[in-house]
Amino acid sequence: MKFFVDTADLAEIRDLAQTGLLDGVTTNPSLIAKSGAKILDVIAEICSVVDGPVSAEVAATDYDTMLKEGRHLAKIAPNVTVKVPLTVDGLKTCKALSAEGTMVNVTLCFSASQAILAAKAGATFISPFVGRLDDIGQDGMGLIDEIVQIYNQYDAFTTEVLVASIRHPIHLVESAKMGAHVATLPPNVIRQLYNHPLTDKGLSGFLKDWAATGQSILDQ
Ligand code: E4P
């Protein structure tokens, strides 16, 4: 399973890249706005830090302008993945950019029928938003299960399921059990994955007992 980080904060991306666990980055217009940076600059910087797919989202809603914006973003670096919303024009743009060899992430997916359309449009990634579904009392993880099952029925569907809008580690673990290809995680959720109180307690016990021996591994 691939791990992407869902942020446009370069300090966070640099820090997480050092773990060796980062396979890509996703951004969206809200995250770019939060960064306070210009989109072309920040995406170029991210691409210089991370080799894997870096999603940069178009801002237009009509096909012609989306296509122009997508081509402009794709020129930044070979690992730019153009993100388009799941609309009629978005999927037309997806089809055109994919045919040109550009990776496309279709975002704002909230149903299995939308995910089928994205696969037919040749998307590299489909981004179902689990947290936002949970927020309105619907079953975010149920949607992931459904999409993975559907995609697995057809060899021609090569679109990867990129679980988005993840709020906590359980979303990630459930996604992994279901066989989702990618999870995009906010930095704080990536950090939560490491934690368990019994790890802290166990380590502190081992360190206490070790100190009592007076030994040093490097001196032996
Ligand atoms: C995915 O690519 C989106 O940027 C993101 O996961 C949205 O998450 P949110 O619902 O926490 O804003």
PDB file of C-alpha atoms and ligand atoms in Angstrom:
ATOM      1  CA  MET A   1       0.000   0.000   0.000  1.00  0.00           C
ATOM      2  CA  LYS A   2       1.321   3.436  -0.928  1.00  0.00           C
ATOM      3  CA  PHE A   3       1.335   6.355   1.534  1.00  0.00           C
ATOM      4  CA  PHE A   4       0.771   9.870   0.251  1.00  0.00           C
ATOM      5  CA  VAL A   5       0.714  12.907   2.524  1.00  0.00           C
ATOM      6  CA  ASP A   6      -2.198  15.316   2.140  1.00  0.00           C
ATOM      7  CA  THR A   7      -0.605  18.733   2.602  1.00  0.00           C
ATOM      8  CA  ALA A   8       1.119  21.596   0.790  1.00  0.00           C
ATOM      9  CA  ASP A   9       3.267  22.412   3.825  1.00  0.00           C
ATOM     10  CA  LEU A  10       6.854  21.990   2.615  1.00  0.00           C
ATOM     11  CA  ALA A  11       8.387  21.704   6.085  1.00  0.00           C
ATOM     12  CA  GLU A  12       6.027  18.802   6.870  1.00  0.00           C
ATOM     13  CA  ILE A  13       6.738  17.159   3.510  1.00  0.00           C
ATOM     14  CA  ARG A  14      10.526  17.423   3.971  1.00  0.00           C
ATOM     15  CA  ASP A  15      10.267  16.001   7.474  1.00  0.00           C
ATOM     16  CA  LEU A  16       8.049  13.084   6.443  1.00  0.00           C
ATOM     17  CA  ALA A  17      10.127  12.347   3.328  1.00  0.00           C
ATOM     18  CA  GLN A  18      13.024  11.566   5.668  1.00  0.00           C
ATOM     19  CA  THR A  19      11.096   8.614   7.111  1.00  0.00           C
ATOM     20  CA  GLY A  20      11.427   6.879   3.742  1.00  0.00           C
ATOM     21  CA  LEU A  21       7.716   5.993   3.919  1.00  0.00           C
ATOM     22  CA  LEU A  22       6.387   8.725   1.656  1.00  0.00           C
ATOM     23  CA  ASP A  23       5.302   7.590  -1.820  1.00  0.00           C
ATOM     24  CA  GLY A  24       3.604  10.793  -2.972  1.00  0.00           C
ATOM     25  CA  VAL A  25       1.752  13.975  -2.065  1.00  0.00           C
ATOM     26  CA  THR A  26      -1.772  15.275  -2.604  1.00  0.00           C
ATOM     27  CA  THR A  27      -2.798  18.919  -2.498  1.00  0.00           C
ATOM     28  CA  ASN A  28      -6.064  20.694  -3.186  1.00  0.00           C
ATOM     29  CA  PRO A  29      -7.024  24.377  -3.584  1.00  0.00           C
ATOM     30  CA  SER A  30      -7.762  24.702   0.156  1.00  0.00           C
ATOM     31  CA  LEU A  31      -4.348  23.283   1.100  1.00  0.00           C
ATOM     32  CA  ILE A  32      -2.580  25.568  -1.411  1.00  0.00           C
ATOM     33  CA  ALA A  33      -4.490  28.549   0.035  1.00  0.00           C
ATOM     34  CA  LYS A  34      -3.413  27.509   3.549  1.00  0.00           C
ATOM     35  CA  SER A  35       0.252  27.327   2.462  1.00  0.00           C
ATOM     36  CA  GLY A  36       0.119  30.968   1.356  1.00  0.00           C
ATOM     37  CA  ALA A  37       2.379  30.091  -1.605  1.00  0.00           C
ATOM     38  CA  LYS A  38       1.856  30.346  -5.366  1.00  0.00           C
ATOM     39  CA  ILE A  39       0.658  27.000  -6.729  1.00  0.00           C
ATOM     40  CA  LEU A  40       3.313  26.618  -9.441  1.00  0.00           C
ATOM     41  CA  ASP A  41       6.138  27.419  -7.002  1.00  0.00           C
ATOM     42  CA  VAL A  42       4.944  25.145  -4.241  1.00  0.00           C
ATOM     43  CA  ILE A  43       4.228  22.193  -6.557  1.00  0.00           C
ATOM     44  CA  ALA A  44       7.694  22.558  -8.143  1.00  0.00           C
ATOM     45  CA  GLU A  45       9.298  22.560  -4.678  1.00  0.00           C
ATOM     46  CA  ILE A  46       7.309  19.506  -3.586  1.00  0.00           C
ATOM     47  CA  CYS A  47       8.327  17.668  -6.774  1.00  0.00           C
ATOM     48  CA  SER A  48      11.972  18.374  -6.001  1.00  0.00           C
ATOM     49  CA  VAL A  49      11.577  16.659  -2.610  1.00  0.00           C
ATOM     50  CA  VAL A  50       9.305  13.717  -3.512  1.00  0.00           C
ATOM     51  CA  ASP A  51       9.825  11.432  -6.530  1.00  0.00           C
ATOM     52  CA  GLY A  52       6.353   9.876  -6.472  1.00  0.00           C
ATOM     53  CA  PRO A  53       3.082  11.349  -7.774  1.00  0.00           C
ATOM     54  CA  VAL A  54       2.330  14.907  -6.606  1.00  0.00           C
ATOM     55  CA  SER A  55      -1.310  15.918  -7.136  1.00  0.00           C
ATOM     56  CA  ALA A  56      -1.992  19.503  -8.227  1.00  0.00           C
ATOM     57  CA  GLU A  57      -5.629  20.455  -8.764  1.00  0.00           C
ATOM     58  CA  VAL A  58      -7.081  22.525 -11.588  1.00  0.00           C
ATOM     59  CA  ALA A  59      -9.207  25.519 -10.585  1.00  0.00           C
ATOM     60  CA  ALA A  60     -11.418  25.876 -13.669  1.00  0.00           C
ATOM     61  CA  THR A  61     -14.693  24.028 -14.101  1.00  0.00           C
ATOM     62  CA  ASP A  62     -15.070  24.039 -17.901  1.00  0.00           C
ATOM     63  CA  TYR A  63     -13.328  21.491 -20.125  1.00  0.00           C
ATOM     64  CA  ASP A  64     -11.260  23.874 -22.279  1.00  0.00           C
ATOM     65  CA  THR A  65      -9.795  25.792 -19.363  1.00  0.00           C
ATOM     66  CA  MET A  66      -9.312  22.673 -17.238  1.00  0.00           C
ATOM     67  CA  LEU A  67      -7.355  21.084 -20.058  1.00  0.00           C
ATOM     68  CA  LYS A  68      -5.156  24.192 -20.434  1.00  0.00           C
ATOM     69  CA  GLU A  69      -4.572  24.366 -16.694  1.00  0.00           C
ATOM     70  CA  GLY A  70      -3.868  20.634 -16.529  1.00  0.00           C
ATOM     71  CA  ARG A  71      -1.287  20.846 -19.306  1.00  0.00           C
ATOM     72  CA  HIS A  72       0.302  23.873 -17.607  1.00  0.00           C
ATOM     73  CA  LEU A  73       0.543  22.048 -14.272  1.00  0.00           C
ATOM     74  CA  ALA A  74       1.861  18.880 -15.932  1.00  0.00           C
ATOM     75  CA  LYS A  75       4.790  20.840 -17.366  1.00  0.00           C
ATOM     76  CA  ILE A  76       6.120  21.565 -13.857  1.00  0.00           C
ATOM     77  CA  ALA A  77       7.642  18.078 -13.432  1.00  0.00           C
ATOM     78  CA  PRO A  78       7.117  14.537 -14.751  1.00  0.00           C
ATOM     79  CA  ASN A  79       5.663  13.400 -11.420  1.00  0.00           C
ATOM     80  CA  VAL A  80       2.862  15.974 -11.380  1.00  0.00           C
ATOM     81  CA  THR A  81      -0.533  14.286 -11.250  1.00  0.00           C
ATOM     82  CA  VAL A  82      -3.288  16.586 -12.434  1.00  0.00           C
ATOM     83  CA  LYS A  83      -6.270  16.537 -10.109  1.00  0.00           C
ATOM     84  CA  VAL A  84      -9.713  17.113 -11.602  1.00  0.00           C
ATOM     85  CA  PRO A  85     -13.126  17.078  -9.912  1.00  0.00           C
ATOM     86  CA  LEU A  86     -15.604  14.312 -10.646  1.00  0.00           C
ATOM     87  CA  THR A  87     -17.814  16.261 -13.045  1.00  0.00           C
ATOM     88  CA  VAL A  88     -18.659  15.752 -16.710  1.00  0.00           C
ATOM     89  CA  ASP A  89     -16.017  18.288 -17.743  1.00  0.00           C
ATOM     90  CA  GLY A  90     -13.573  16.906 -15.200  1.00  0.00           C
ATOM     91  CA  LEU A  91     -13.861  13.403 -16.653  1.00  0.00           C
ATOM     92  CA  LYS A  92     -13.526  14.715 -20.222  1.00  0.00           C
ATOM     93  CA  THR A  93     -10.337  16.431 -19.088  1.00  0.00           C
ATOM     94  CA  CYS A  94      -9.208  13.223 -17.402  1.00  0.00           C
ATOM     95  CA  LYS A  95      -9.671  11.274 -20.634  1.00  0.00           C
ATOM     96  CA  ALA A  96      -7.737  13.853 -22.685  1.00  0.00           C
ATOM     97  CA  LEU A  97      -4.839  14.243 -20.248  1.00  0.00           C
ATOM     98  CA  SER A  98      -4.546  10.489 -19.682  1.00  0.00           C
ATOM     99  CA  ALA A  99      -4.360   9.960 -23.451  1.00  0.00           C
ATOM    100  CA  GLU A 100      -1.424  12.407 -23.494  1.00  0.00           C
ATOM    101  CA  GLY A 101       0.375  10.336 -20.861  1.00  0.00           C
ATOM    102  CA  THR A 102      -0.311  12.639 -17.903  1.00  0.00           C
ATOM    103  CA  MET A 103      -1.253  11.048 -14.588  1.00  0.00           C
ATOM    104  CA  VAL A 104      -4.723  12.135 -13.440  1.00  0.00           C
ATOM    105  CA  ASN A 105      -6.286  11.973  -9.975  1.00  0.00           C
ATOM    106  CA  VAL A 106     -10.088  12.272 -10.056  1.00  0.00           C
ATOM    107  CA  THR A 107     -11.162  13.878  -6.814  1.00  0.00           C
ATOM    108  CA  LEU A 108     -14.370  14.483  -4.845  1.00  0.00           C
ATOM    109  CA  CYS A 109     -15.700  10.964  -5.423  1.00  0.00           C
ATOM    110  CA  PHE A 110     -18.615  10.029  -3.170  1.00  0.00           C
ATOM    111  CA  SER A 111     -20.222   7.036  -4.923  1.00  0.00           C
ATOM    112  CA  ALA A 112     -19.344   3.769  -6.640  1.00  0.00           C
ATOM    113  CA  SER A 113     -21.019   4.903  -9.854  1.00  0.00           C
ATOM    114  CA  GLN A 114     -18.710   7.931  -9.968  1.00  0.00           C
ATOM    115  CA  ALA A 115     -15.719   5.634  -9.417  1.00  0.00           C
ATOM    116  CA  ILE A 116     -16.767   3.454 -12.386  1.00  0.00           C
ATOM    117  CA  LEU A 117     -16.894   6.548 -14.608  1.00  0.00           C
ATOM    118  CA  ALA A 118     -13.423   7.648 -13.484  1.00  0.00           C
ATOM    119  CA  ALA A 119     -11.968   4.226 -14.316  1.00  0.00           C
ATOM    120  CA  LYS A 120     -13.597   4.335 -17.747  1.00  0.00           C
ATOM    121  CA  ALA A 121     -12.114   7.812 -18.271  1.00  0.00           C
ATOM    122  CA  GLY A 122      -8.636   6.348 -17.694  1.00  0.00           C
ATOM    123  CA  ALA A 123      -7.910   7.968 -14.322  1.00  0.00           C
ATOM    124  CA  THR A 124      -4.624   7.003 -12.687  1.00  0.00           C
ATOM    125  CA  PHE A 125      -6.227   7.474  -9.260  1.00  0.00           C
ATOM    126  CA  ILE A 126      -9.765   7.803  -7.929  1.00  0.00           C
ATOM    127  CA  SER A 127     -10.087   9.705  -4.639  1.00  0.00           C
ATOM    128  CA  PRO A 128     -13.146   8.693  -2.577  1.00  0.00           C
ATOM    129  CA  PHE A 129     -13.484  10.997   0.468  1.00  0.00           C
ATOM    130  CA  VAL A 130     -14.218   8.753   3.450  1.00  0.00           C
ATOM    131  CA  GLY A 131     -14.146  11.361   6.240  1.00  0.00           C
ATOM    132  CA  ARG A 132     -16.579  13.697   4.515  1.00  0.00           C
ATOM    133  CA  LEU A 133     -19.015  10.792   3.998  1.00  0.00           C
ATOM    134  CA  ASP A 134     -18.717   9.816   7.681  1.00  0.00           C
ATOM    135  CA  ASP A 135     -19.351  13.479   8.578  1.00  0.00           C
ATOM    136  CA  ILE A 136     -22.824  13.320   7.008  1.00  0.00           C
ATOM    137  CA  GLY A 137     -23.646   9.958   8.578  1.00  0.00           C
ATOM    138  CA  GLN A 138     -22.808   7.825   5.539  1.00  0.00           C
ATOM    139  CA  ASP A 139     -20.409   4.873   5.372  1.00  0.00           C
ATOM    140  CA  GLY A 140     -17.054   6.093   4.017  1.00  0.00           C
ATOM    141  CA  MET A 141     -15.279   2.765   4.424  1.00  0.00           C
ATOM    142  CA  GLY A 142     -18.211   0.916   2.848  1.00  0.00           C
ATOM    143  CA  LEU A 143     -17.605   2.954  -0.298  1.00  0.00           C
ATOM    144  CA  ILE A 144     -13.941   1.923  -0.402  1.00  0.00           C
ATOM    145  CA  ASP A 145     -14.937  -1.723  -0.086  1.00  0.00           C
ATOM    146  CA  GLU A 146     -17.427  -1.341  -2.922  1.00  0.00           C
ATOM    147  CA  ILE A 147     -14.975   0.388  -5.290  1.00  0.00           C
ATOM    148  CA  VAL A 148     -12.148  -2.077  -4.631  1.00  0.00           C
ATOM    149  CA  GLN A 149     -14.522  -4.986  -5.305  1.00  0.00           C
ATOM    150  CA  ILE A 150     -15.795  -3.431  -8.538  1.00  0.00           C
ATOM    151  CA  TYR A 151     -12.337  -2.548  -9.878  1.00  0.00           C
ATOM    152  CA  ASN A 152     -11.130  -6.077  -9.098  1.00  0.00           C
ATOM    153  CA  GLN A 153     -13.769  -7.509 -11.482  1.00  0.00           C
ATOM    154  CA  TYR A 154     -12.205  -5.904 -14.566  1.00  0.00           C
ATOM    155  CA  ASP A 155      -8.619  -6.213 -15.832  1.00  0.00           C
ATOM    156  CA  ALA A 156      -9.257  -3.144 -17.993  1.00  0.00           C
ATOM    157  CA  PHE A 157      -9.782  -0.987 -14.874  1.00  0.00           C
ATOM    158  CA  THR A 158      -6.250   0.027 -13.933  1.00  0.00           C
ATOM    159  CA  THR A 159      -7.271   3.026 -11.805  1.00  0.00           C
ATOM    160  CA  GLU A 160      -5.840   2.900  -8.286  1.00  0.00           C
ATOM    161  CA  VAL A 161      -8.096   3.529  -5.287  1.00  0.00           C
ATOM    162  CA  LEU A 162      -6.625   6.470  -3.352  1.00  0.00           C
ATOM    163  CA  VAL A 163      -8.436   6.754  -0.032  1.00  0.00           C
ATOM    164  CA  ALA A 164      -8.822  10.461   0.788  1.00  0.00           C
ATOM    165  CA  SER A 165     -10.251  12.576   3.597  1.00  0.00           C
ATOM    166  CA  ILE A 166      -8.746  10.191   6.138  1.00  0.00           C
ATOM    167  CA  ARG A 167      -9.313  11.354   9.710  1.00  0.00           C
ATOM    168  CA  HIS A 168      -7.655   8.679  11.886  1.00  0.00           C
ATOM    169  CA  PRO A 169      -5.535   5.491  11.807  1.00  0.00           C
ATOM    170  CA  ILE A 170      -8.581   3.188  11.719  1.00  0.00           C
ATOM    171  CA  HIS A 171      -9.486   4.595   8.282  1.00  0.00           C
ATOM    172  CA  LEU A 172      -6.019   3.549   7.104  1.00  0.00           C
ATOM    173  CA  VAL A 173      -6.108   0.071   8.640  1.00  0.00           C
ATOM    174  CA  GLU A 174      -9.575  -0.649   7.225  1.00  0.00           C
ATOM    175  CA  SER A 175      -8.451   0.613   3.789  1.00  0.00           C
ATOM    176  CA  ALA A 176      -5.437  -1.714   3.893  1.00  0.00           C
ATOM    177  CA  LYS A 177      -7.655  -4.685   4.839  1.00  0.00           C
ATOM    178  CA  MET A 178      -9.871  -3.902   1.859  1.00  0.00           C
ATOM    179  CA  GLY A 179      -6.912  -3.773  -0.533  1.00  0.00           C
ATOM    180  CA  ALA A 180      -7.002  -0.061  -1.409  1.00  0.00           C
ATOM    181  CA  HIS A 181      -3.858   0.854  -3.336  1.00  0.00           C
ATOM    182  CA  VAL A 182      -3.070   4.230  -1.769  1.00  0.00           C
ATOM    183  CA  ALA A 183      -3.991   6.266   1.300  1.00  0.00           C
ATOM    184  CA  THR A 184      -3.431   9.996   1.488  1.00  0.00           C
ATOM    185  CA  LEU A 185      -2.976  10.972   5.101  1.00  0.00           C
ATOM    186  CA  PRO A 186      -2.775  14.313   6.873  1.00  0.00           C
ATOM    187  CA  PRO A 187       0.652  14.662   8.587  1.00  0.00           C
ATOM    188  CA  ASN A 188      -0.850  14.309  12.089  1.00  0.00           C
ATOM    189  CA  VAL A 189      -2.460  10.965  11.160  1.00  0.00           C
ATOM    190  CA  ILE A 190       0.856   9.659   9.764  1.00  0.00           C
ATOM    191  CA  ARG A 191       2.465  10.487  13.121  1.00  0.00           C
ATOM    192  CA  GLN A 192      -0.370   8.794  15.038  1.00  0.00           C
ATOM    193  CA  LEU A 193       0.354   5.530  13.183  1.00  0.00           C
ATOM    194  CA  TYR A 194       3.579   5.064  15.147  1.00  0.00           C
ATOM    195  CA  ASN A 195       1.990   5.403  18.565  1.00  0.00           C
ATOM    196  CA  HIS A 196       0.936   2.779  21.067  1.00  0.00           C
ATOM    197  CA  PRO A 197       1.024   3.294  24.850  1.00  0.00           C
ATOM    198  CA  LEU A 198       2.395  -0.234  25.386  1.00  0.00           C
ATOM    199  CA  THR A 199       5.344   0.585  23.091  1.00  0.00           C
ATOM    200  CA  ASP A 200       6.193   3.608  25.275  1.00  0.00           C
ATOM    201  CA  LYS A 201       5.691   1.650  28.491  1.00  0.00           C
ATOM    202  CA  GLY A 202       7.693  -1.340  27.235  1.00  0.00           C
ATOM    203  CA  LEU A 203      10.568   0.825  26.025  1.00  0.00           C
ATOM    204  CA  SER A 204      10.802   2.704  29.270  1.00  0.00           C
ATOM    205  CA  GLY A 205      10.938  -0.624  31.189  1.00  0.00           C
ATOM    206  CA  PHE A 206      13.688  -1.982  28.919  1.00  0.00           C
ATOM    207  CA  LEU A 207      15.731   1.215  29.257  1.00  0.00           C
ATOM    208  CA  LYS A 208      15.452   1.143  33.053  1.00  0.00           C
ATOM    209  CA  ASP A 209      16.605  -2.502  33.258  1.00  0.00           C
ATOM    210  CA  TRP A 210      19.392  -1.863  30.737  1.00  0.00           C
ATOM    211  CA  ALA A 211      20.712   1.136  32.684  1.00  0.00           C
ATOM    212  CA  ALA A 212      20.936  -1.085  35.788  1.00  0.00           C
ATOM    213  CA  THR A 213      23.382  -3.422  33.962  1.00  0.00           C
ATOM    214  CA  GLY A 214      25.869  -0.579  33.411  1.00  0.00           C
ATOM    215  CA  GLN A 215      26.639  -2.050  29.990  1.00  0.00           C
ATOM    216  CA  SER A 216      27.270  -0.272  26.678  1.00  0.00           C
ATOM    217  CA  ILE A 217      26.832  -2.157  23.409  1.00  0.00           C
ATOM    218  CA  LEU A 218      29.418  -0.063  21.561  1.00  0.00           C
ATOM    219  CA  ASP A 219      32.081  -0.624  24.218  1.00  0.00           C
ATOM    220  CA  GLN A 220      31.992  -4.430  23.865  1.00  0.00           C
TER     221      GLN A 220
HETATM  222  C1  E4P B   1      -7.583  14.495  -1.106  1.00  0.00           C
HETATM  223  O1  E4P B   1      -6.864  14.509  -2.052  1.00  0.00           O
HETATM  224  C2  E4P B   1      -8.064  15.686  -0.400  1.00  0.00           C
HETATM  225  O2  E4P B   1      -7.097  16.689  -0.516  1.00  0.00           O
HETATM  226  C3  E4P B   1      -8.281  15.470   1.071  1.00  0.00           C
HETATM  227  O3  E4P B   1      -8.042  14.158   1.466  1.00  0.00           O
HETATM  228  C4  E4P B   1      -9.519  16.090   1.594  1.00  0.00           C
HETATM  229  O4  E4P B   1      -9.587  15.849   2.979  1.00  0.00           O
HETATM  230  P1  E4P B   1     -10.552  16.673   3.963  1.00  0.00           P
HETATM  231  O5  E4P B   1     -11.917  16.113   3.839  1.00  0.00           O
HETATM  232  O6  E4P B   1      -9.956  16.425   5.313  1.00  0.00           O
HETATM  233  O7  E4P B   1     -10.460  18.108   3.553  1.00  0.00           O
END
